[in-house]
XYZ file of N, CA and C in Angstrom:
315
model
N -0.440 5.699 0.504
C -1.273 5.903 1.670
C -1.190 7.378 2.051
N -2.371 8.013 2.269
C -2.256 9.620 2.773
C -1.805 9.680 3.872
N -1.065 11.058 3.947
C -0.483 11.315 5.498
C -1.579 11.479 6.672
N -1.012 10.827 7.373
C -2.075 10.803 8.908
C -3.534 10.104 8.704
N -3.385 8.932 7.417
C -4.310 7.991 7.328
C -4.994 7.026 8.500
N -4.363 6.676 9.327
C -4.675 6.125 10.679
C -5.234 6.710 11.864
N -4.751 8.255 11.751
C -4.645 9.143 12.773
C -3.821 9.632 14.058
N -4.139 10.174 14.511
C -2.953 10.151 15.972
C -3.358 9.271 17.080
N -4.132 8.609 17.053
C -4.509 7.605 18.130
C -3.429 6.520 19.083
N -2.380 6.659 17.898
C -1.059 5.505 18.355
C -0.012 6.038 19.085
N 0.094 7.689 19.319
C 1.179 8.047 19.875
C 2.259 9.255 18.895
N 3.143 9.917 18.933
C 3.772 10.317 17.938
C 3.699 10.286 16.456
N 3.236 11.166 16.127
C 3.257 11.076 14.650
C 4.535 11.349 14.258
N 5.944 12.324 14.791
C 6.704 12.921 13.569
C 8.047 11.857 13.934
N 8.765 12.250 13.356
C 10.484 11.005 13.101
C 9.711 9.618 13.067
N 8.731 9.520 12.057
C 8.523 8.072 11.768
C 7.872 7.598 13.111
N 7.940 8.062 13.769
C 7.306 7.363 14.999
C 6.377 6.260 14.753
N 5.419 7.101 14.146
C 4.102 6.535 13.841
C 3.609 6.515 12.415
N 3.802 5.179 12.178
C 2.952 5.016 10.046
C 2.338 4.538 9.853
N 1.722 5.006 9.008
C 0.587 4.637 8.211
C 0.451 3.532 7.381
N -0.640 2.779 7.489
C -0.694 1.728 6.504
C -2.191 1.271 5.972
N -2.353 0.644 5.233
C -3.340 0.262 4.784
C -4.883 -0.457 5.260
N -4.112 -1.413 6.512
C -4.830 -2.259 7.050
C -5.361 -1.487 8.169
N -4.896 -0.019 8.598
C -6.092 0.416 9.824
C -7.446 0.964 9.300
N -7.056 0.757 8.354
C -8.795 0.808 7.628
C -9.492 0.202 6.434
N -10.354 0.278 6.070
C -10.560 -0.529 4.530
C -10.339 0.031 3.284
N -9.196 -0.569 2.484
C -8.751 -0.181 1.457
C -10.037 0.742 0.852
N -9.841 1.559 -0.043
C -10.627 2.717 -0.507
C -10.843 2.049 -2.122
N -12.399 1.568 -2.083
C -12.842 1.117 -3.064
C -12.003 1.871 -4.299
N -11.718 3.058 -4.584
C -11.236 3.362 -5.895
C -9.783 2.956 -5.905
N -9.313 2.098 -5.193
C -7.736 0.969 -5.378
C -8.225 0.170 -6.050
N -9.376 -0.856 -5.382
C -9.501 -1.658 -6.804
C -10.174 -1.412 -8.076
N -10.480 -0.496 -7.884
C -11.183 0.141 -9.637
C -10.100 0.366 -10.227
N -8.881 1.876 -9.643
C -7.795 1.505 -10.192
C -6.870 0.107 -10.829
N -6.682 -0.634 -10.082
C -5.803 -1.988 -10.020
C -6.643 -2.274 -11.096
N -8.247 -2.402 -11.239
C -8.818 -3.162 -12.177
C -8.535 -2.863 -13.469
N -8.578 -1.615 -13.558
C -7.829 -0.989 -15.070
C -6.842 -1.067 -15.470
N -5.640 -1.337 -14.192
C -4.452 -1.935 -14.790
C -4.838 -3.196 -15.105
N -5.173 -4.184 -14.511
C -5.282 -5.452 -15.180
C -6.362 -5.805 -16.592
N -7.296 -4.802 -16.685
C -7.843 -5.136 -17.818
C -6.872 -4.603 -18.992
N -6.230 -3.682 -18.539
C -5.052 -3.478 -19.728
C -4.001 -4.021 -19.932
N -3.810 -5.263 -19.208
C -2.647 -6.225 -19.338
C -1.790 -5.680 -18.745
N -1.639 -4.544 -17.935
C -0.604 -3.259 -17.269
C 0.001 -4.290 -15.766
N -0.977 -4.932 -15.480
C -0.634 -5.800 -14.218
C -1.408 -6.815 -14.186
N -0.229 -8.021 -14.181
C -1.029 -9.595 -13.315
C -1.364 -9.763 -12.261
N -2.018 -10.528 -12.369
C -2.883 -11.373 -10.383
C -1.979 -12.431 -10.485
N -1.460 -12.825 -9.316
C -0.938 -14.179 -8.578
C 0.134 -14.216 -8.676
N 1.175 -14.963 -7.528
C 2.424 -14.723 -7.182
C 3.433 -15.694 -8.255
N 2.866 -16.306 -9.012
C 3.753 -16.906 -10.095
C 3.843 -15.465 -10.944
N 3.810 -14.946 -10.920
C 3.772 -13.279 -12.470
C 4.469 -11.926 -11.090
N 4.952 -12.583 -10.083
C 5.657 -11.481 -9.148
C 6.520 -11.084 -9.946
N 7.775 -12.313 -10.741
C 9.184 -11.708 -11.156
C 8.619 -11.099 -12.652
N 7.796 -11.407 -13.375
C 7.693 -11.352 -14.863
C 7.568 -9.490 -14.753
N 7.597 -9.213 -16.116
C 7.478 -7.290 -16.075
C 6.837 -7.530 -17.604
N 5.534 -7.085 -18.038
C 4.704 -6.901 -16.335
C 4.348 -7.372 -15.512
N 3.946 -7.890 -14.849
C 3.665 -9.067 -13.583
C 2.927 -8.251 -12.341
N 3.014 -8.983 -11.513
C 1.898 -8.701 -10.490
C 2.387 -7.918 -9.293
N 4.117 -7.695 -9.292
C 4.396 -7.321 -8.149
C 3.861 -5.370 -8.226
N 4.049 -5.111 -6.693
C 3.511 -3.960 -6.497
C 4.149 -3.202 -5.012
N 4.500 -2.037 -4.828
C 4.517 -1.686 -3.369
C 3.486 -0.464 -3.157
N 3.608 -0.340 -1.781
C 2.612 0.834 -0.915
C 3.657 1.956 -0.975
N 3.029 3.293 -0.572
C 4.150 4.464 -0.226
C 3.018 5.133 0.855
N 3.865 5.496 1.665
C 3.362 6.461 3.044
C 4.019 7.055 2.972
N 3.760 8.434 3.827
C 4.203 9.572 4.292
C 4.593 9.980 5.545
N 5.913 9.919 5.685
C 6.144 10.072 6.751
C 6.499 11.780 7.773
N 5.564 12.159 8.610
C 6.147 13.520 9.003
C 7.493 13.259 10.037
N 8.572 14.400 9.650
C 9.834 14.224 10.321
C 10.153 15.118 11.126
N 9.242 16.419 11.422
C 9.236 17.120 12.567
C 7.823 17.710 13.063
N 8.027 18.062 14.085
C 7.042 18.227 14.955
C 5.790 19.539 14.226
N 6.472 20.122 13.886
C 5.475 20.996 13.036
C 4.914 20.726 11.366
N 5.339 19.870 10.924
C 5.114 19.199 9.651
C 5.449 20.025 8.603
N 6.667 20.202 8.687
C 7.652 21.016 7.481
C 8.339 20.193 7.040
N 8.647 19.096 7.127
C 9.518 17.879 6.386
C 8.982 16.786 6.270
N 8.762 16.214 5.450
C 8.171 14.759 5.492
C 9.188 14.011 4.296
N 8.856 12.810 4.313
C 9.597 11.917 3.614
C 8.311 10.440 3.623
N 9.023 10.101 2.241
C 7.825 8.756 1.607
C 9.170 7.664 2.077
N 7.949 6.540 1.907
C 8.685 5.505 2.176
C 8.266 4.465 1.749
N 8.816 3.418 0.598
C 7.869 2.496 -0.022
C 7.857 1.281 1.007
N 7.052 0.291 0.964
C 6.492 -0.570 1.486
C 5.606 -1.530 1.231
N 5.416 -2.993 2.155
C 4.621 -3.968 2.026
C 3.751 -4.133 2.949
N 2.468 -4.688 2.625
C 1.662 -5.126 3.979
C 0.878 -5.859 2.983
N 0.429 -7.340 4.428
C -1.038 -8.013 3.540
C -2.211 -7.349 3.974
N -3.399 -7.420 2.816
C -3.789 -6.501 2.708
C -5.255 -6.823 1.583
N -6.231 -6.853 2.178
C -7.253 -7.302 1.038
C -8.054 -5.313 0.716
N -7.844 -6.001 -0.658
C -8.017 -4.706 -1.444
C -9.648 -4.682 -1.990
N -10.770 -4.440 -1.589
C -12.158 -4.582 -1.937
C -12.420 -6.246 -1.604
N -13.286 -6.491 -2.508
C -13.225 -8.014 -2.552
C -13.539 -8.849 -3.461
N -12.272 -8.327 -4.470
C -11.666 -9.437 -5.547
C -10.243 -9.363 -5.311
N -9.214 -8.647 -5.062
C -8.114 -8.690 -4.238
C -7.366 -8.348 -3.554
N -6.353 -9.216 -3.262
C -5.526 -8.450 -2.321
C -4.345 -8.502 -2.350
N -3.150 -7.549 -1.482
C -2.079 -7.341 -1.447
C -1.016 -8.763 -0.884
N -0.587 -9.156 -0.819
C 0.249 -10.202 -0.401
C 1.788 -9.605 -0.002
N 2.285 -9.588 1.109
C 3.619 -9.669 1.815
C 4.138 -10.917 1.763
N 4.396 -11.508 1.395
C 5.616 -12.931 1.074
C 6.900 -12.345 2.310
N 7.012 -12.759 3.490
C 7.860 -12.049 4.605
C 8.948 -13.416 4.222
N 8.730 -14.471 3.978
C 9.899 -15.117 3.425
C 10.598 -15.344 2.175
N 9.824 -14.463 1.128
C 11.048 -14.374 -0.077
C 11.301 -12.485 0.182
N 10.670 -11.654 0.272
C 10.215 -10.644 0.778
C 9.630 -9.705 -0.641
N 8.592 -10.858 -1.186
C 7.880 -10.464 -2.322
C 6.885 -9.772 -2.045
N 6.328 -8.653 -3.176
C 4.961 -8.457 -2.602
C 3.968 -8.185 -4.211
N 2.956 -8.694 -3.779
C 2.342 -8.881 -5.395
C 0.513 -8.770 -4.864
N -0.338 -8.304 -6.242
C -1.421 -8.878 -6.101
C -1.991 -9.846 -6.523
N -3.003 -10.411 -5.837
C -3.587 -12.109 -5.894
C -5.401 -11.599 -5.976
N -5.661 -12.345 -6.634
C -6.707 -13.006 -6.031
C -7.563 -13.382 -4.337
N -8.408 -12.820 -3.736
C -8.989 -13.212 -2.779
C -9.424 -14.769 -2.934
């Protein structure tokens, strides 16, 4: 996810205050073109039975986090969110095994 993808609308951007994620806007059609090329290359599965397999379906997000007020330090941070990706699929957060994979819409 790009830095300051959401915007400053929420309050503090720097010490993590405020992150970015996927769902304050609509995934960016060239995710699933990407994703699609992994899966036509067998590079990645769809559906949460192929989460544990390698290759399989699991996947995480990374944001950027700014850590001071003038934006001289930042730090990534990987991550999950559900999350429909165009519309053939989407991201899945499993918050009770704390899997995260792509599926099928």
């Amino acid at each position: 996810v790009p830095a300051m993808y959401c915007g400053f609308d929420n309050g503090d951007y720097y010490s993590g205050a405020k992150k970015d994620y996927l769902n304050c806007k609509t995934a960016p059609k060239q995710l699933q073109e990407t994703l699609q090329v992994y899966i036509d290359n067998k590079a990645l599965k769809v559906g949460s039975k192929y989460a544990s397999d390698r290759p399989g379906s699991s996947v995480a997000a990374v944001r950027q986090l700014m850590m001071d007020k003038d934006g001289k330090r930042w730090e990534r941070e990987f991550y999950c969110e559900s999350v429909d990706i165009g519309n053939k699929y989407k991201m899945v957060h499993d918050k009770s095994s704390g899997a995260c994979y792509i599926d099928k819409k």
